[in-house]
Short mmCIF file of C-alpha atoms in Angstrom, two decimals:
data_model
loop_
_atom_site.label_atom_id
_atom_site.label_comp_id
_atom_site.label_asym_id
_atom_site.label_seq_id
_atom_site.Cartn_x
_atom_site.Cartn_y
_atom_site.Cartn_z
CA UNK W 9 -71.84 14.61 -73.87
CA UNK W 10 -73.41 10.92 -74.22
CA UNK W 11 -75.02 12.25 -77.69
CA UNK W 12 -71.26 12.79 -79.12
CA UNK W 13 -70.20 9.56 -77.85
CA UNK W 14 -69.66 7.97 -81.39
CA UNK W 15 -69.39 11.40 -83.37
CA UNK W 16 -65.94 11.75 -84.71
CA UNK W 17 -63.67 15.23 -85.22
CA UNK W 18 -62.57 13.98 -88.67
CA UNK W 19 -63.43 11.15 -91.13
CA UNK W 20 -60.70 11.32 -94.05
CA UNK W 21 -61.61 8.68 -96.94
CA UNK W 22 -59.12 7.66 -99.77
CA UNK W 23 -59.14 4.86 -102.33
CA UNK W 24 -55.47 4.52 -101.55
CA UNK W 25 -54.89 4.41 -97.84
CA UNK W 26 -51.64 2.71 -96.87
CA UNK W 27 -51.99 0.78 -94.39
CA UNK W 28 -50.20 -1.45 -92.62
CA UNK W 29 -51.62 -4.81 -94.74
CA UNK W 30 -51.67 -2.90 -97.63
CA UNK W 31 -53.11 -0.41 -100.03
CA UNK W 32 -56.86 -0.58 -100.01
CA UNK W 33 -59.70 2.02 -99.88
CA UNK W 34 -60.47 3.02 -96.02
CA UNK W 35 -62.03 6.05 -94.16
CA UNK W 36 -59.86 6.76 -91.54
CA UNK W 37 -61.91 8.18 -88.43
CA UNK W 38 -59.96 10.83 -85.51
CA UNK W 39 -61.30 11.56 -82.36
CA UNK W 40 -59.57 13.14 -79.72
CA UNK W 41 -55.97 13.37 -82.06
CA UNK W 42 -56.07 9.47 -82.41
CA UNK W 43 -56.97 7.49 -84.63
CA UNK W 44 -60.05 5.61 -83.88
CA UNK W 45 -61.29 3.80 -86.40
CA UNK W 46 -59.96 2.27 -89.97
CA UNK W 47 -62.99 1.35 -91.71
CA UNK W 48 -64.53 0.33 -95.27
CA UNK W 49 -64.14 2.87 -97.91
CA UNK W 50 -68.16 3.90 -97.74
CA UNK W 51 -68.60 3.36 -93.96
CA UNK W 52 -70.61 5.66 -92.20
CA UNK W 53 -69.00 7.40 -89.62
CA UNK W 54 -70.29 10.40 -88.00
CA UNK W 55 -67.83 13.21 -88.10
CA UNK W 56 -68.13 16.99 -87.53
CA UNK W 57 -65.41 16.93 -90.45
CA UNK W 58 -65.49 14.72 -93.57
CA UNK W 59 -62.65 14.88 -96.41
CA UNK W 60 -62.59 12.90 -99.26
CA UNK W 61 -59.38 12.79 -101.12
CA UNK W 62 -60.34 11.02 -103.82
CA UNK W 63 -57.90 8.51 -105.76
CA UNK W 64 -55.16 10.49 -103.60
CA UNK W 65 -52.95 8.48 -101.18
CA UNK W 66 -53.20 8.52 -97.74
CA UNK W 67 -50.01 7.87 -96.12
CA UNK W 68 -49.16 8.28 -92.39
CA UNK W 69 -46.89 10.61 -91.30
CA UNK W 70 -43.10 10.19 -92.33
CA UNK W 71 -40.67 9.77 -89.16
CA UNK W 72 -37.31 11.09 -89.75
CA UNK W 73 -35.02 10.04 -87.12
CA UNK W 74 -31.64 11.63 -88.60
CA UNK W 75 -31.90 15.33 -88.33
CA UNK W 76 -29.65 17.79 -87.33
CA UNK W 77 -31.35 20.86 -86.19
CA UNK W 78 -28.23 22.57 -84.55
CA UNK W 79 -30.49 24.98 -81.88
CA UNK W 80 -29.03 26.16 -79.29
CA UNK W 81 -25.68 26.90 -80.17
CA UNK W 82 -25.59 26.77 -83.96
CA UNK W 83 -29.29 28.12 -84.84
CA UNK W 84 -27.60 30.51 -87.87
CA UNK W 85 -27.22 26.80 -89.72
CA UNK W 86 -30.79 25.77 -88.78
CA UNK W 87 -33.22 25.49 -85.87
CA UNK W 88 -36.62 24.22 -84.16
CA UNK W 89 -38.99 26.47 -86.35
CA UNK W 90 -37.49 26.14 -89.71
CA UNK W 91 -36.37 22.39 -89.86
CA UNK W 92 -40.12 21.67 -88.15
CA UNK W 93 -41.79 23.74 -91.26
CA UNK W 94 -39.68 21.80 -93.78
CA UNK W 95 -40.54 18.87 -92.12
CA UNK W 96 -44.28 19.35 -92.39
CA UNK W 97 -43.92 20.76 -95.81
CA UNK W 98 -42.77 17.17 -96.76
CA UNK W 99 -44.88 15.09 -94.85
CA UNK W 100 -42.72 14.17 -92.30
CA UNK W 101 -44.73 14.83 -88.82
CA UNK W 102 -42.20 13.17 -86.34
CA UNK W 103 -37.89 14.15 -86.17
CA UNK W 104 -35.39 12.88 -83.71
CA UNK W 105 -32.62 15.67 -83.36
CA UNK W 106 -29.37 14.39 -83.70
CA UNK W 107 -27.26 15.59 -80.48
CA UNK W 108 -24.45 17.53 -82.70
CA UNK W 109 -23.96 20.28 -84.45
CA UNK W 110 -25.66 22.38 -81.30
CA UNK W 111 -23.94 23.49 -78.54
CA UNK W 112 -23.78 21.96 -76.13
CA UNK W 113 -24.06 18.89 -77.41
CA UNK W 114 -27.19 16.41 -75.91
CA UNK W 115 -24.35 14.31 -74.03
CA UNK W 116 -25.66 15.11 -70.22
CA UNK W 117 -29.32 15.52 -69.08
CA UNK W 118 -28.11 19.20 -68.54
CA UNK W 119 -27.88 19.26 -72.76
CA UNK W 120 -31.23 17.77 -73.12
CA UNK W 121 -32.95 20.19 -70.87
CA UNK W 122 -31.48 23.06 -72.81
CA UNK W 123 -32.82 21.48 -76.12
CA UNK W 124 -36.27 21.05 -74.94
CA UNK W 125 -36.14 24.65 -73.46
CA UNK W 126 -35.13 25.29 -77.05
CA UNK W 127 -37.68 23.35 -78.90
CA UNK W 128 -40.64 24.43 -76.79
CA UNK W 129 -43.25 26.03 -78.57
CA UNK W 130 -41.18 26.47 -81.89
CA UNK W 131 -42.28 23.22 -83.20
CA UNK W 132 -44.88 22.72 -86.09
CA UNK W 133 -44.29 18.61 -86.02
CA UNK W 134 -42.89 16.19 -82.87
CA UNK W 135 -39.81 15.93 -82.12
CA UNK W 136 -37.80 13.56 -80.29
CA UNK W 137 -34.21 13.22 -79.32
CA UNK W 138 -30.67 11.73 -79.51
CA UNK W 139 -28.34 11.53 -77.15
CA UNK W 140 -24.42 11.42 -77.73
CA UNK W 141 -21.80 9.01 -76.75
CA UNK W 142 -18.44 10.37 -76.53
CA UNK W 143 -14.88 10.13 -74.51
CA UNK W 144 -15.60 10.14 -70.85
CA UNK W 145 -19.65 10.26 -70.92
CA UNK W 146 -20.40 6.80 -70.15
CA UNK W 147 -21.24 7.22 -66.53
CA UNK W 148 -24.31 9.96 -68.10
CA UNK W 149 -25.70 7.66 -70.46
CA UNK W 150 -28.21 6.00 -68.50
CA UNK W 151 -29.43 9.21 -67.22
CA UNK W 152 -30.12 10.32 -70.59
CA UNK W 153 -31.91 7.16 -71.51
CA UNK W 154 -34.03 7.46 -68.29
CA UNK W 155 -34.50 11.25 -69.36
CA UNK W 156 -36.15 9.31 -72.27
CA UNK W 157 -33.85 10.34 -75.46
CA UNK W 158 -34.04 7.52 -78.38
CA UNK W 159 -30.44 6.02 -78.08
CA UNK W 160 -27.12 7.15 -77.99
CA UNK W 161 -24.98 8.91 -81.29
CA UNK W 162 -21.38 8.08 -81.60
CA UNK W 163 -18.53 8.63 -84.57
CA UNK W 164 -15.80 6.73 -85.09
CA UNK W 165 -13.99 9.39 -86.93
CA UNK W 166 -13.67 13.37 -86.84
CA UNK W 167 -17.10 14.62 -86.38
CA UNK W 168 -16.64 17.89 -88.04
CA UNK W 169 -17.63 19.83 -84.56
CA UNK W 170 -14.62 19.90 -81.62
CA UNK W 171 -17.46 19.53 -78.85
CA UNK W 172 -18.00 16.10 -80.07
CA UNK W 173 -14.96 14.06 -80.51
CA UNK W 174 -15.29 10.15 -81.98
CA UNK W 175 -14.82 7.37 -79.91
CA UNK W 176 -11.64 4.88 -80.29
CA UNK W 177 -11.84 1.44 -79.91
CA UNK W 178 -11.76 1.32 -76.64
CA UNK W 179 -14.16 4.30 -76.08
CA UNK W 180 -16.99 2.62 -78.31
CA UNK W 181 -16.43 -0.57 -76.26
CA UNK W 182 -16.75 0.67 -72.97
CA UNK W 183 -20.52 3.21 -74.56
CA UNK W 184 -21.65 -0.13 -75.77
CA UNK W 185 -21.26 -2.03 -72.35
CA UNK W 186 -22.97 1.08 -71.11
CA UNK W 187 -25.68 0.99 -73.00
CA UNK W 188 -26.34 -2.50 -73.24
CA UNK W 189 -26.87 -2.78 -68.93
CA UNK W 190 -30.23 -0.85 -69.72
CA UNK W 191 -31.14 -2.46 -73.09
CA UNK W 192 -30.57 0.50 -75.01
CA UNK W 193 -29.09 1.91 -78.80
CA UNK W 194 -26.77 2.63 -80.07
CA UNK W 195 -26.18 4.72 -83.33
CA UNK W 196 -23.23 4.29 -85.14
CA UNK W 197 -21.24 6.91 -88.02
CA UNK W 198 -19.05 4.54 -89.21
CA UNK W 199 -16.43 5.41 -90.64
CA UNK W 200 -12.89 4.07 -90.01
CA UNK W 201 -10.39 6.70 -89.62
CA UNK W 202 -7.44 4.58 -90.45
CA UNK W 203 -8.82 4.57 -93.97
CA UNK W 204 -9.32 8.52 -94.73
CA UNK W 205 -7.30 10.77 -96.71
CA UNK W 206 -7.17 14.53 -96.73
CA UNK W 207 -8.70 15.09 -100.93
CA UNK W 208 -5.78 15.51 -102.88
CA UNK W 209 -7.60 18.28 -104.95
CA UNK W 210 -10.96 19.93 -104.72
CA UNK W 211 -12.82 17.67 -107.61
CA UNK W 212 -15.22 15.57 -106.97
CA UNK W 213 -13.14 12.59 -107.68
CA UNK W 214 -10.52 13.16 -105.05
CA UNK W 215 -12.95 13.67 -102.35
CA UNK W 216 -14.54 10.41 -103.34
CA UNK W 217 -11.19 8.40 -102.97
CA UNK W 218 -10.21 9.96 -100.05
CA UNK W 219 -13.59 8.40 -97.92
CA UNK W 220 -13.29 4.96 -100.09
CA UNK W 221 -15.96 2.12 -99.37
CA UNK W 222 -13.25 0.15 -97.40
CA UNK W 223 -13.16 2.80 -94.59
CA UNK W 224 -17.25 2.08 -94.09
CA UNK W 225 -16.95 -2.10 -94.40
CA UNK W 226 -14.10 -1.98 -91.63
CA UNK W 227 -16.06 0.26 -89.56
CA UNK W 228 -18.79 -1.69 -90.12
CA UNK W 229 -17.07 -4.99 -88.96
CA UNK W 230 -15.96 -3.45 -85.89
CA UNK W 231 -19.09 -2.44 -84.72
CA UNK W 232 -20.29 -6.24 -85.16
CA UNK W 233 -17.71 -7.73 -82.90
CA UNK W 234 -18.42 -5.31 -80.37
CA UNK W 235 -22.00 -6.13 -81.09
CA UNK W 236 -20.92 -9.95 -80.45
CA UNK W 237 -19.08 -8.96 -77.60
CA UNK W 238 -21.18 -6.80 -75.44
CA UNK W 239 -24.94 -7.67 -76.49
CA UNK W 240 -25.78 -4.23 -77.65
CA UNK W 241 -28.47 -2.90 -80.10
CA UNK W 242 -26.72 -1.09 -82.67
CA UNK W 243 -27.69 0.91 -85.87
CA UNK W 244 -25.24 1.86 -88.50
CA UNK W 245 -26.59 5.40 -90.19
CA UNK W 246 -26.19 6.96 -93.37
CA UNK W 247 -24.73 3.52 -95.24
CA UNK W 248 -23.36 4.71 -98.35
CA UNK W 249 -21.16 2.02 -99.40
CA UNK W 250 -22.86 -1.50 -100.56
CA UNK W 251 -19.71 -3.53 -99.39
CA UNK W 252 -21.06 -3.18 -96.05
CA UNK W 253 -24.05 -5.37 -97.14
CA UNK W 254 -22.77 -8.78 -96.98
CA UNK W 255 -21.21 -8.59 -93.28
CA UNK W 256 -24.46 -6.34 -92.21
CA UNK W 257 -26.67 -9.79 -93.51
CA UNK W 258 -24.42 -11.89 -92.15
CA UNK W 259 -24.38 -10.72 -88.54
CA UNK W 260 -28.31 -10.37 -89.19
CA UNK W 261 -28.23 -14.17 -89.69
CA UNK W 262 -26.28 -15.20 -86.74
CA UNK W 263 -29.01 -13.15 -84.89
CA UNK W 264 -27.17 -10.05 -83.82
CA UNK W 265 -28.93 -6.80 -83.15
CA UNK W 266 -28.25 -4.67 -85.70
CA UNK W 267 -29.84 -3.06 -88.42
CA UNK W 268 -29.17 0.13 -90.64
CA UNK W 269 -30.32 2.99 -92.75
CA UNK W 270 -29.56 4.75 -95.68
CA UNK W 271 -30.73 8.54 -96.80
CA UNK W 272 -32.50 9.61 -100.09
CA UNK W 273 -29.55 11.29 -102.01
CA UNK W 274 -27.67 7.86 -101.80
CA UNK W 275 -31.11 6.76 -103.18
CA UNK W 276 -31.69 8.99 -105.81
CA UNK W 277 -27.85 10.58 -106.71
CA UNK W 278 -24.99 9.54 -107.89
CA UNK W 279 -21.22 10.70 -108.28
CA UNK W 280 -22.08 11.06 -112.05
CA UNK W 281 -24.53 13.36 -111.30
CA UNK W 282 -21.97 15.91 -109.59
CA UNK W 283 -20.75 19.03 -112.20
CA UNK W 284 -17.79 20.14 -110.66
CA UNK W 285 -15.55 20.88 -107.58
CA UNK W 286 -17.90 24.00 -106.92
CA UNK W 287 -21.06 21.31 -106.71
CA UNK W 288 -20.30 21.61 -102.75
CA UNK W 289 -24.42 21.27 -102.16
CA UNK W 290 -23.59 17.43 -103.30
CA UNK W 291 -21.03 16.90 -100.64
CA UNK W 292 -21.46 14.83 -97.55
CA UNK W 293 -19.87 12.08 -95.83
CA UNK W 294 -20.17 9.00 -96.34
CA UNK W 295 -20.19 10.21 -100.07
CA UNK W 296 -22.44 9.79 -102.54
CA UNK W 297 -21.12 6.95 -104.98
CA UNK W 298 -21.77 5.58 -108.22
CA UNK W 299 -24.73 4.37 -109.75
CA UNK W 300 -23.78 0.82 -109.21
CA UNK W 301 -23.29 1.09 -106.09
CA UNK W 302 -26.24 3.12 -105.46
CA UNK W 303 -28.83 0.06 -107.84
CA UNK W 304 -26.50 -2.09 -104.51
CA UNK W 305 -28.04 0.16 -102.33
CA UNK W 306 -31.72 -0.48 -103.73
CA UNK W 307 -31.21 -4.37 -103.48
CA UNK W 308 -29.85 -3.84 -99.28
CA UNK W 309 -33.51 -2.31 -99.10
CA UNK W 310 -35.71 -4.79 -100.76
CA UNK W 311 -33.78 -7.92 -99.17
CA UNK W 312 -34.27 -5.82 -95.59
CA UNK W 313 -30.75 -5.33 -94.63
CA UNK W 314 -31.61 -1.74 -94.66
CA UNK W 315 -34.56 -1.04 -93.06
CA UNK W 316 -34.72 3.00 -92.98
CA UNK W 317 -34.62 5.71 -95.54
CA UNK W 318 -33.91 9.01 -93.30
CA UNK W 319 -32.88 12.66 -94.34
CA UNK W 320 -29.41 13.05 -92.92
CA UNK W 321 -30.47 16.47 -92.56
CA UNK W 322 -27.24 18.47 -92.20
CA UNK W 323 -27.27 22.05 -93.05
CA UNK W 324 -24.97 25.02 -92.90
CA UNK W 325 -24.78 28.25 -93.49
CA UNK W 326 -24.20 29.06 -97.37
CA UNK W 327 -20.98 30.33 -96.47
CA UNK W 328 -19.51 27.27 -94.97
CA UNK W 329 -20.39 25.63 -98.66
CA UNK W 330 -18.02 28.08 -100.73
CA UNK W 331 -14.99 26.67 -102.62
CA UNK W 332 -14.72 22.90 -103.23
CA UNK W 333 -14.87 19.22 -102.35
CA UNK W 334 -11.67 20.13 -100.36
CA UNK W 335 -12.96 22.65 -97.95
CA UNK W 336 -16.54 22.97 -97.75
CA UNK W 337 -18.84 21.64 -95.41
CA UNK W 338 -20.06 18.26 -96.04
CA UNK W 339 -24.07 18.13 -95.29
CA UNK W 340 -27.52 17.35 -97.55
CA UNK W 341 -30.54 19.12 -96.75
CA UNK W 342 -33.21 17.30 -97.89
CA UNK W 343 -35.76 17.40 -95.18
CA UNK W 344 -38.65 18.83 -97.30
CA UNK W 345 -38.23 16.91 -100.42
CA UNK W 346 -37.26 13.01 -99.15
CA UNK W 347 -40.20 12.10 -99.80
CA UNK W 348 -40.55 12.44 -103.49
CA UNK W 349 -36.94 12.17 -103.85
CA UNK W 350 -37.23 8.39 -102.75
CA UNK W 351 -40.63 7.99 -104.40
CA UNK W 352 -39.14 9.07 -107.93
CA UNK W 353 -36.38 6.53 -107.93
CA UNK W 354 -38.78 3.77 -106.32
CA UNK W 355 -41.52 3.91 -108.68
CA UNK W 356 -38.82 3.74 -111.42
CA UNK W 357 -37.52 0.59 -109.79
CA UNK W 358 -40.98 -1.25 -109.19
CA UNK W 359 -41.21 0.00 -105.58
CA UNK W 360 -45.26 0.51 -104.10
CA UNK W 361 -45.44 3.47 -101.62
CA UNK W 362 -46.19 0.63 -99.24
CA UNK W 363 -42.79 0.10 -99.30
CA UNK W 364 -41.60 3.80 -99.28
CA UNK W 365 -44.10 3.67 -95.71
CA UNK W 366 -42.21 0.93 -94.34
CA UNK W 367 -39.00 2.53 -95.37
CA UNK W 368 -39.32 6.56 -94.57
CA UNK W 369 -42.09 5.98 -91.56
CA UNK W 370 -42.74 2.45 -90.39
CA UNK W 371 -39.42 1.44 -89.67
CA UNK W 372 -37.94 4.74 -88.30
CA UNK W 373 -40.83 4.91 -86.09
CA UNK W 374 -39.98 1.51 -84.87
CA UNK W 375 -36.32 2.15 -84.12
CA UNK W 376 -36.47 5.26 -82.40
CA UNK W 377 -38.96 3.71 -80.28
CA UNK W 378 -41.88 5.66 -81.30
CA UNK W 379 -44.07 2.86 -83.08
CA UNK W 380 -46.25 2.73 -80.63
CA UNK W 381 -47.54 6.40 -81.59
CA UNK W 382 -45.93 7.15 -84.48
CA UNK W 383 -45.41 5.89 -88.27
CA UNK W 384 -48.68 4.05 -89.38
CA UNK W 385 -52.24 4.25 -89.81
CA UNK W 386 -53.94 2.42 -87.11
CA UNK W 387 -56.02 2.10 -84.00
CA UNK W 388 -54.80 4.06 -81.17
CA UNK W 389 -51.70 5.63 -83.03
CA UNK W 390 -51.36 9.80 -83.26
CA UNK W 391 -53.43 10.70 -86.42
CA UNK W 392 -50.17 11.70 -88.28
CA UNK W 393 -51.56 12.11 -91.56
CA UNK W 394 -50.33 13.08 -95.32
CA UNK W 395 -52.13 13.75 -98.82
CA UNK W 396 -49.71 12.84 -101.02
CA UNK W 397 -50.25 12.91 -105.08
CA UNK W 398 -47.90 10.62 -105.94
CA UNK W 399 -48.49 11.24 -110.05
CA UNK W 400 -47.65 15.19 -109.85
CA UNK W 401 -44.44 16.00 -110.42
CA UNK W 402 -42.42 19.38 -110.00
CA UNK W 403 -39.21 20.99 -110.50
CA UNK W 404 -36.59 22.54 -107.36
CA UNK W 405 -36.99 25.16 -106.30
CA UNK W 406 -34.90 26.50 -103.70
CA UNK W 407 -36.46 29.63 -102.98
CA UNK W 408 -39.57 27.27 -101.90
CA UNK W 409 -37.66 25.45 -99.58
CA UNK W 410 -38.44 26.24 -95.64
CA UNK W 411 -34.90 25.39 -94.32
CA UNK W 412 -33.03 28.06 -92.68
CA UNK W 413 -30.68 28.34 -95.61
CA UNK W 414 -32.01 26.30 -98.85
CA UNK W 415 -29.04 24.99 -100.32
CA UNK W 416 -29.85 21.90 -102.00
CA UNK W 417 -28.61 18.95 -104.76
CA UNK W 418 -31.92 18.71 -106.08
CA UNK W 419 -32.06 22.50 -107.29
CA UNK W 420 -33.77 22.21 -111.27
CA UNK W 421 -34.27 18.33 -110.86
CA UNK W 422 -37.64 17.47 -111.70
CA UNK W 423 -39.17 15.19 -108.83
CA UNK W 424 -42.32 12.90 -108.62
CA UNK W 425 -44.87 13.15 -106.16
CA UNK W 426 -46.49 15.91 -103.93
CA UNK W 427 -47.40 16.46 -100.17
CA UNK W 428 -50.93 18.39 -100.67
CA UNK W 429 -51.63 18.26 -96.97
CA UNK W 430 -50.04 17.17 -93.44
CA UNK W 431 -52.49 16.65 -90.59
CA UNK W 432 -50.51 16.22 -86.94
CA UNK W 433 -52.94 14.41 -84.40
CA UNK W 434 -55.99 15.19 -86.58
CA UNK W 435 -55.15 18.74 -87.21
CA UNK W 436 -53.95 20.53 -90.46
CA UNK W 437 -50.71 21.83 -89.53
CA UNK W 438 -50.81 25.62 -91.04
CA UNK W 439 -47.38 26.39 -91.76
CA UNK W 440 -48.14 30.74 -91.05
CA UNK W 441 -49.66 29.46 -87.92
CA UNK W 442 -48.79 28.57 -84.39
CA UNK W 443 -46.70 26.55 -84.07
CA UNK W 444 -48.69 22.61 -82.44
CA UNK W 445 -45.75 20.10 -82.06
CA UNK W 446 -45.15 18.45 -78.87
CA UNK W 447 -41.85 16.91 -77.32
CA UNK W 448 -41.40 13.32 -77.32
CA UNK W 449 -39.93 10.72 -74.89
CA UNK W 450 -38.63 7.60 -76.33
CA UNK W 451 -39.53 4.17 -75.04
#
């Protein structure tokens, strides 16, 4: 054994690693499923394995933390193998399940255990989880947290699913004291009820008034008073609406904990983009807006107000998306194709993948709890890997997509940037083969 001591499983060199200070040529050196050493370009570094990529990037591993995988209970929409082969097809080698659309719901311990059961040796990349906040599970919430799930999910309007009801004022009040005793998170849909509509048609432009940017601002400032009020860390996912930007910084500057996130077909969408009321792969809530709103959306992220770009991975069966803006389901799938969905519009708007890193990896990573593993290329972190050639391009394809049912926005769009090869604690993961993810405890 003392003649391996210093012999390597894998050395992977690029001219274009992205690292944490930057883009720079590095060999990145694995032993043991960490990472254990980040050297010169033309180090020597004993290896039983040696790849050189060449002028393609390195990247670490994206960490999605807003996916909704739907398993138990729901696993016709999507589950454990097919959202964790998406996610490795795009690079992403981390998730943190949302606890809704499955049933039950991750709002006891009970809930989690039945997830993991789930998950368990299904998984091609980590996964994590949420936990859920609503009426009447406050007393559970620290045993969730202790259970190690990343924070606590909570709506403040209809969720969509009856086994997950929103919390009123009082409700989110009373989860935030909760969760603030043990220093926890809180994740926020926000979305003020008070300001909904039922569509008054099934166009596109009648579901967009009826969820108008007003109903995410007031939402918005509610959660930062009870921020004020009971100390809480709180995250607002899925912004959509760039009113929400100013109070967001302001709060930010009085030193309140709270941060938020936005998803790539905000990013890379807009209403204009929509063809008609039977578009219903566009639909989601928040909605996607116009493109003014969305360039708004683009200046929250380079001033740092928003700090994550996650999938809002929502699918459905292709059923539930017949007939119009008025009836369908609302949900993007975009787990496999964030990635170059974000680095198209970037590199259009002067953007480095240094900053797509920080954005889709870095900073999710970080929230979650999971930074100390997870989301960049350094010392002692999981060797979470990705070859991605950001100057190919390629067009939609749905049939191509690993999702349980590959409805999608992007179908014929023509997209920049391609993941050529994922590598999950040193290891290529094989998408035909077995399955090598792990569970995750935040903290």
């Amino acid at each position: 054994m003392s003649e391996r001591v210093n012999v390597h499983d894998l050395v992977i060199r690029s001219s274009r690693a992205v690292l944490p200070e930057g883009v720079r040529p590095a060999a990145v050196a694995i032993r043991d499923g960490r990472i254990a050493a980040v050297a010169d370009h033309g180090a020597r570094l004993a290896a039983d394995t040696e790849i050189d990529l060449g002028a393609t990037a390195l990247l670490p591993g994206l960490v999605d933390t807003h996916v909704h995988i739907n398993e138990p209970g729901r696993t016709e929409w999507e589950g454990f193998a097919t959202a964790t082969g998406a996610a490795a097809a795009g690079g992403v080698t981390t998730v943190v399940d949302m606890p809704l659309n499955s049933t039950p719901p991750t709002t006891t311990p009970e809930a989690l255990w039945a997830k993991r059961d789930a998950a368990r040796d299904q998984i091609r990349v980590d996964v994590a989880f949420w936990g859920g906040a609503i009426p009447g599970n406050a007393p559970s919430l620290c045993a969730l947290h202790e259970a190690g799930v990343a924070g606590f999910k909570c709506f403040m309007s209809d969720s969509g699913v009856p086994e997950f009801p929103p919390l009123d004022e009082a409700g989110l009040r009373e989860a935030f004291a909760a969760v603030a005793v043990f220093g926890g998170l809180v994740v926020v849909h926000a979305e003020d009820p008070a300001a909904l509509a039922d569509p008054r048609d099934g166009g596109y432009a009648a579901f967009l008034a009826s969820r108008p940017p007003d109903a995410e601002r007031r939402a918005v400032e509610r959660v930062i008073r009870l921020v004020e009020e009971t100390g809480v860390r709180a995250h607002i996912l899925h912004l959509s609406a760039a009113d929400c930007l100013e109070p967001l910084a302001e709060a930010r500057a009085r030193g309140l904990q709270i941060s938020a996130e936005t998803c790539p077909h905000y990013l890379a969408l807009s209403a204009d983009d929509v063809p008609g009321p039977s578009a219903t792969a566009f639909k989601c809530c928040p909605p996607i807006r116009d493109a003014r709103n969305r360039d708004r959306l683009w200046r929250g992220l380079a001033d740092g107000v928003i700090s994550c770009v996650v999938s809002d991975h929502s699918p459905c069966t292709p059923e539930l998306k017949h007939g119009d803006f008025a009836t369908a389901w609302g949900g993007v799938s975009s787990l496999q194709i964030g990635l170059p969905a974000v680095w198209t519009a970037a590199r259009e708007r002067g953007f480095g993948l240094g900053d797509v890193v920080r954005w889709m990896a870095e900073s999710p990573a970080a929230l979650a709890g999971l930074s100390a593993r997870k989301g960049r290329i350094a010392v002692g972190v999981d060797a979470d890997l990705v070859a991605f050639d950001d100057g190919a391009s390629f067009t939609v394809d749905p049939s191509r997509l690993r999702h349980r049912n590959p409805v999608t926005p992007y179908e014929g769009r023509t997209l920049s940037g391609s993941v050529q090869a994922t590598w999950l604690r040193g290891q290529v993961v094989d998408l035909d083969g077995a399955p090598r993810g792990v569970l995750l405890e935040a903290g």
